[in-house]
Short mmCIF file of C-alpha atoms in Angstrom, two decimals:
data_model
loop_
_atom_site.label_atom_id
_atom_site.label_comp_id
_atom_site.label_asym_id
_atom_site.label_seq_id
_atom_site.Cartn_x
_atom_site.Cartn_y
_atom_site.Cartn_z
CA UNK A 179 13.54 4.59 14.47
CA UNK A 180 10.57 2.82 15.99
CA UNK A 181 8.02 4.53 13.78
CA UNK A 182 7.95 4.50 10.00
CA UNK A 183 6.23 7.88 9.84
CA UNK A 184 7.97 11.20 10.35
CA UNK A 185 6.90 14.39 12.09
CA UNK A 186 6.77 17.79 10.40
CA UNK A 187 9.97 19.43 9.28
CA UNK A 188 12.07 16.25 8.95
CA UNK A 189 14.19 15.86 5.81
CA UNK A 190 17.25 13.88 4.59
CA UNK A 191 18.99 12.72 1.41
CA UNK A 192 16.70 11.79 -1.51
CA UNK A 193 16.59 8.17 -2.58
CA UNK A 194 17.53 7.56 -6.22
CA UNK A 195 17.49 3.83 -6.86
CA UNK A 196 17.15 1.84 -10.09
CA UNK A 197 13.77 0.55 -11.25
CA UNK A 198 12.42 -2.85 -10.17
CA UNK A 199 9.05 -4.51 -10.25
CA UNK A 200 8.30 -2.54 -13.41
CA UNK A 201 5.66 -4.79 -14.80
CA UNK A 202 4.05 -2.65 -17.46
CA UNK A 203 3.46 1.02 -18.18
CA UNK A 204 -0.13 0.31 -19.16
CA UNK A 205 -2.75 2.68 -17.75
CA UNK A 206 -5.24 1.94 -14.95
CA UNK A 207 -8.23 -0.34 -15.51
CA UNK A 208 -10.97 1.11 -17.68
CA UNK A 209 -14.23 2.09 -16.01
CA UNK A 210 -17.72 0.99 -16.94
CA UNK A 211 -20.53 3.45 -17.53
CA UNK A 212 -21.40 3.13 -13.84
CA UNK A 213 -17.83 4.08 -12.95
CA UNK A 214 -16.83 0.63 -11.64
CA UNK A 215 -13.43 -0.47 -13.01
CA UNK A 216 -13.58 -3.48 -15.28
CA UNK A 217 -11.71 -6.49 -13.98
CA UNK A 218 -10.71 -8.29 -17.14
CA UNK A 219 -10.23 -5.68 -19.88
CA UNK A 220 -6.76 -4.27 -20.60
CA UNK A 221 -6.36 -0.59 -21.45
CA UNK A 222 -7.02 0.37 -25.08
CA UNK A 223 -4.15 -0.64 -27.32
CA UNK A 224 -2.80 -3.15 -24.80
CA UNK A 225 -2.22 -6.71 -26.08
CA UNK A 226 -4.84 -9.12 -24.81
CA UNK A 227 -3.54 -12.06 -22.75
CA UNK A 228 -3.96 -15.39 -24.49
CA UNK A 229 -6.10 -18.08 -22.96
CA UNK A 230 -4.34 -19.76 -20.06
CA UNK A 231 -2.20 -16.71 -19.36
CA UNK A 232 0.71 -17.81 -21.57
CA UNK A 233 1.05 -14.47 -23.37
CA UNK A 234 0.08 -11.86 -20.80
CA UNK A 235 0.25 -8.07 -21.04
CA UNK A 236 3.62 -7.04 -22.51
CA UNK A 237 4.87 -10.58 -21.97
CA UNK A 238 4.50 -10.51 -18.18
CA UNK A 239 2.85 -13.76 -17.20
CA UNK A 240 2.30 -14.71 -13.57
CA UNK A 241 5.07 -17.30 -13.86
CA UNK A 242 7.48 -14.72 -15.27
CA UNK A 243 6.66 -12.31 -12.43
CA UNK A 244 7.27 -15.02 -9.83
CA UNK A 245 10.58 -15.88 -11.50
CA UNK A 246 11.68 -12.24 -11.47
CA UNK A 247 10.84 -11.95 -7.78
CA UNK A 248 12.74 -15.15 -7.00
CA UNK A 249 15.82 -13.98 -8.95
CA UNK A 250 16.34 -10.72 -7.05
CA UNK A 251 14.54 -11.00 -3.69
CA UNK A 252 15.00 -8.29 -1.12
CA UNK A 253 16.33 -5.65 -3.55
CA UNK A 254 14.91 -2.16 -3.10
CA UNK A 255 14.66 0.12 -6.13
CA UNK A 256 12.78 3.16 -7.36
CA UNK A 257 9.20 2.21 -8.25
CA UNK A 258 8.24 2.85 -11.86
CA UNK A 259 5.01 4.78 -12.65
CA UNK A 260 2.97 1.66 -13.48
CA UNK A 261 -0.76 1.12 -13.05
CA UNK A 262 -0.15 -1.07 -9.98
CA UNK A 263 2.10 1.53 -8.36
CA UNK A 264 -0.41 4.29 -9.13
CA UNK A 265 -2.68 2.75 -6.48
CA UNK A 266 -0.07 3.68 -3.86
CA UNK A 267 0.37 7.23 -2.65
CA UNK A 268 1.95 9.49 -0.09
CA UNK A 269 -0.08 10.83 2.84
CA UNK A 270 0.49 14.53 3.48
CA UNK A 271 -0.75 17.08 5.96
CA UNK A 272 -2.98 19.76 4.41
CA UNK A 273 -1.90 19.37 0.75
CA UNK A 274 0.79 17.95 -1.51
CA UNK A 275 2.94 20.90 -0.37
CA UNK A 276 2.58 19.82 3.26
CA UNK A 277 4.60 17.32 5.27
CA UNK A 278 4.68 13.78 3.90
CA UNK A 279 4.87 11.25 6.70
CA UNK A 280 3.13 8.01 5.61
CA UNK A 281 1.95 5.86 2.71
CA UNK A 282 -1.49 4.46 1.80
CA UNK A 283 -3.12 2.60 -1.10
CA UNK A 284 -6.52 2.16 -2.72
CA UNK A 285 -8.43 -0.96 -1.66
CA UNK A 286 -11.59 -2.32 -3.24
CA UNK A 287 -14.89 -1.23 -1.67
CA UNK A 288 -18.54 -0.88 -2.60
CA UNK A 289 -18.25 2.89 -2.19
CA UNK A 290 -15.21 3.00 -4.51
CA UNK A 291 -13.61 5.46 -2.08
CA UNK A 292 -11.46 3.51 0.42
CA UNK A 293 -7.74 3.49 1.19
CA UNK A 294 -5.78 1.35 3.67
CA UNK A 295 -2.79 2.42 5.77
CA UNK A 296 -1.31 1.89 9.24
CA UNK A 297 -3.38 3.01 12.22
CA UNK A 298 -0.43 4.92 13.69
CA UNK A 299 -0.42 7.09 10.55
CA UNK A 300 -3.87 8.49 11.17
CA UNK A 301 -4.60 8.03 14.89
CA UNK A 302 -2.42 8.64 17.96
CA UNK A 303 -3.69 6.68 21.00
CA UNK A 304 -2.64 9.59 23.24
CA UNK A 305 -3.81 12.51 21.09
CA UNK A 306 -6.60 11.02 19.00
CA UNK A 307 -7.19 11.11 15.23
CA UNK A 308 -5.02 13.28 13.01
CA UNK A 309 -6.88 15.91 11.02
CA UNK A 310 -6.51 17.62 7.66
CA UNK A 311 -4.79 14.78 5.79
CA UNK A 312 -4.66 14.12 2.05
CA UNK A 313 -3.81 11.06 -0.05
CA UNK A 314 -1.74 11.68 -3.19
CA UNK A 315 -1.58 8.51 -5.33
CA UNK A 316 1.29 8.26 -7.79
CA UNK A 317 3.06 11.29 -6.31
CA UNK A 318 6.43 11.97 -7.95
CA UNK A 319 8.83 14.84 -7.36
CA UNK A 320 6.13 17.38 -6.62
CA UNK A 321 3.77 16.16 -9.34
CA UNK A 322 0.28 14.89 -8.49
CA UNK A 323 -0.73 13.00 -11.66
CA UNK A 324 -3.69 11.24 -10.05
CA UNK A 325 -5.09 14.07 -7.97
CA UNK A 326 -5.17 15.00 -4.30
CA UNK A 327 -7.82 13.19 -2.23
CA UNK A 328 -8.72 14.57 1.24
CA UNK A 329 -9.48 12.01 3.96
CA UNK A 330 -13.09 12.32 5.11
CA UNK A 331 -13.25 9.65 7.82
CA UNK A 332 -10.95 7.10 9.41
CA UNK A 333 -11.74 3.71 10.99
CA UNK A 334 -9.37 2.11 13.51
CA UNK A 335 -9.88 -0.71 16.00
CA UNK A 336 -10.83 0.26 19.62
CA UNK A 337 -7.78 -1.66 20.86
CA UNK A 338 -5.59 0.66 18.83
CA UNK A 339 -7.36 3.75 20.16
CA UNK A 340 -7.10 2.56 23.76
CA UNK A 341 -3.60 1.13 23.91
CA UNK A 342 -1.90 1.22 20.51
CA UNK A 343 -2.18 -2.56 20.14
CA UNK A 344 0.43 -3.50 17.47
CA UNK A 345 -1.64 -6.50 16.39
CA UNK A 346 -4.24 -4.18 14.88
CA UNK A 347 -2.08 -1.35 13.53
CA UNK A 348 -4.32 -1.02 10.46
CA UNK A 349 -6.69 1.74 9.38
CA UNK A 350 -9.17 2.30 6.58
CA UNK A 351 -10.05 5.79 5.41
CA UNK A 352 -12.73 7.16 3.11
CA UNK A 353 -11.47 9.84 0.72
CA UNK A 354 -13.52 12.62 -0.84
CA UNK A 355 -14.55 12.41 -4.52
CA UNK A 356 -12.82 14.63 -7.03
CA UNK A 357 -14.62 16.12 -10.05
CA UNK A 358 -17.60 13.88 -9.35
CA UNK A 359 -15.58 10.65 -9.39
CA UNK A 360 -14.39 8.33 -6.64
CA UNK A 361 -10.75 7.29 -6.37
CA UNK A 362 -11.44 3.68 -7.37
CA UNK A 363 -13.28 4.85 -10.47
CA UNK A 364 -10.18 6.76 -11.52
CA UNK A 365 -7.44 4.28 -10.58
CA UNK A 366 -8.94 0.88 -9.83
CA UNK A 367 -8.12 -0.87 -6.55
CA UNK A 368 -6.33 -3.82 -5.03
CA UNK A 369 -8.42 -6.48 -3.33
CA UNK A 370 -8.24 -7.05 0.43
CA UNK A 371 -6.67 -10.39 1.39
CA UNK A 372 -7.78 -12.01 4.66
CA UNK A 373 -6.18 -15.10 6.22
CA UNK A 374 -3.83 -15.59 3.30
CA UNK A 375 -1.10 -17.19 5.46
CA UNK A 376 2.15 -15.63 6.67
CA UNK A 377 4.50 -16.83 3.93
CA UNK A 378 3.65 -15.22 0.60
CA UNK A 379 5.51 -13.60 -2.30
CA UNK A 380 4.74 -9.90 -1.86
CA UNK A 381 5.69 -6.56 -3.36
CA UNK A 382 5.98 -3.65 -0.91
CA UNK A 383 5.83 -0.12 -2.36
CA UNK A 384 6.04 3.07 -0.34
CA UNK A 385 7.21 6.65 0.01
CA UNK A 386 10.21 7.46 2.22
CA UNK A 387 9.97 10.96 3.65
CA UNK A 388 13.59 11.48 2.66
CA UNK A 389 12.75 11.64 -1.05
CA UNK A 390 10.13 12.46 -3.66
CA UNK A 391 10.03 9.08 -5.41
CA UNK A 392 8.44 5.80 -4.26
CA UNK A 393 10.53 2.69 -3.68
CA UNK A 394 9.58 -0.94 -4.17
CA UNK A 395 10.91 -4.33 -3.09
CA UNK A 396 9.72 -7.90 -3.65
CA UNK A 397 10.40 -10.77 -1.28
CA UNK A 398 8.65 -13.57 0.57
CA UNK A 399 6.94 -12.53 3.81
CA UNK A 400 7.65 -14.54 6.95
CA UNK A 401 5.89 -15.25 10.25
CA UNK A 402 7.22 -12.97 12.97
CA UNK A 403 4.47 -14.29 15.27
CA UNK A 404 0.94 -15.62 14.71
CA UNK A 405 -0.28 -12.00 14.66
CA UNK A 406 2.65 -10.37 12.82
CA UNK A 407 4.35 -10.59 9.42
CA UNK A 408 7.91 -9.55 8.56
CA UNK A 409 9.80 -8.93 5.35
CA UNK A 410 13.49 -8.30 4.65
CA UNK A 411 13.83 -5.29 2.32
CA UNK A 412 16.44 -2.53 2.76
CA UNK A 413 15.96 1.24 2.98
CA UNK A 414 12.36 1.36 4.21
CA UNK A 415 12.85 4.44 6.36
CA UNK A 416 10.42 6.98 7.83
CA UNK A 417 7.42 7.71 5.63
CA UNK A 418 6.92 4.11 4.49
CA UNK A 419 4.46 3.23 7.26
CA UNK A 420 1.24 2.09 5.62
CA UNK A 421 2.99 0.75 2.51
CA UNK A 422 0.87 -2.10 1.08
CA UNK A 423 2.13 -5.69 0.86
CA UNK A 424 0.67 -6.88 -2.46
CA UNK A 425 0.48 -10.47 -3.71
CA UNK A 426 -1.31 -12.24 -6.59
CA UNK A 427 -0.64 -9.58 -9.22
CA UNK A 428 -3.05 -10.02 -12.14
CA UNK A 429 -1.62 -8.78 -15.47
CA UNK A 430 -5.11 -8.50 -16.94
CA UNK A 431 -6.41 -6.04 -14.32
CA UNK A 432 -3.04 -4.59 -13.28
CA UNK A 433 -4.04 -5.05 -9.63
CA UNK A 434 -3.27 -7.44 -6.79
CA UNK A 435 -4.31 -8.34 -3.25
CA UNK A 436 -3.18 -6.43 -0.15
CA UNK A 437 -2.24 -8.78 2.69
CA UNK A 438 -0.47 -6.31 4.98
CA UNK A 439 0.78 -2.74 5.50
CA UNK A 440 4.02 -1.62 7.11
CA UNK A 441 3.20 -1.16 10.77
CA UNK A 442 2.47 -3.48 13.67
CA UNK A 443 5.51 -4.62 15.66
CA UNK A 444 7.72 -1.61 16.52
CA UNK A 445 5.25 0.41 14.42
CA UNK A 446 6.84 -1.04 11.31
CA UNK A 447 10.37 -1.73 12.55
CA UNK A 448 13.26 0.04 14.25
CA UNK A 449 15.68 -0.78 11.42
CA UNK A 450 15.11 0.24 7.77
CA UNK A 451 16.07 -3.24 6.55
CA UNK A 452 13.29 -5.26 8.26
CA UNK A 453 9.64 -4.28 8.15
CA UNK A 454 6.58 -5.67 9.90
CA UNK A 455 2.81 -5.78 9.46
CA UNK A 456 -0.13 -6.79 11.58
CA UNK A 457 -1.50 -10.06 10.20
CA UNK A 458 -4.65 -9.55 8.15
CA UNK A 459 -7.11 -11.92 9.84
CA UNK A 460 -10.66 -11.73 11.15
CA UNK A 461 -9.96 -8.52 13.12
CA UNK A 462 -8.94 -6.68 9.94
CA UNK A 463 -11.99 -8.09 8.17
CA UNK A 464 -14.20 -6.73 10.97
CA UNK A 465 -12.46 -3.35 10.70
CA UNK A 466 -13.03 -3.29 6.93
CA UNK A 467 -16.71 -4.17 7.48
CA UNK A 468 -17.06 -1.24 9.88
CA UNK A 469 -15.39 1.12 7.44
CA UNK A 470 -17.63 0.08 4.57
CA UNK A 471 -20.86 -0.53 6.52
#
């Protein structure tokens, strides 16, 4: 298919793949009294990394993570319920009982309330913005362990609105607080990576509409064109549009840096084994500034 998001009523076989990229089951970053997640403090009871990063959380140093990625690149498996994966969620219409058609993830912002996804997930150049959408981070088999967060506002580039420009198939959305807390206060957030180059070791995690469990795959991104990234990972079918491409995982904070989302060329790819992303450069930075301004 040419679009990695599915329309209402579509269903297929559930994906049941073995776990990969399972870095640690530790909980999300702790929050300060102001609600801002701490950036260097592991969850209570979690071993503290030694100086120099030689004995990181549960033994997962950055070098060990890189080695694991290099050993089994391009292998897609079920994503474990880790703190990093809890930042990723399914996008539904109306509620968690509605139709799941895309993926999004929490990204750092001053308002502590921002998610990033593909523009084609939330705005149709012919029909306009989609309404009544919710973000369900950590969704698993009907369970919503991290809440249901309605989208309040969406920011897309004018070139997307006017012509569906694949080079800016990126959107930021503000989600409503729940129980007096913002989504980043509850879960933490990945950083936004701008101009990080085309070739990077990344982990891509998303929600196929054909199942109730997220999948994940690690590989090295490539340059499809100066304005597009590509990655070779199998089984990224409809529903995975908006899946974050995360690099620079930090075992101390259990977060990373988002350098892409499935979308862009062919709205993410017309084969489930190759996915694309608009390159995160100055245009995405400008879009982020608009969303957070």
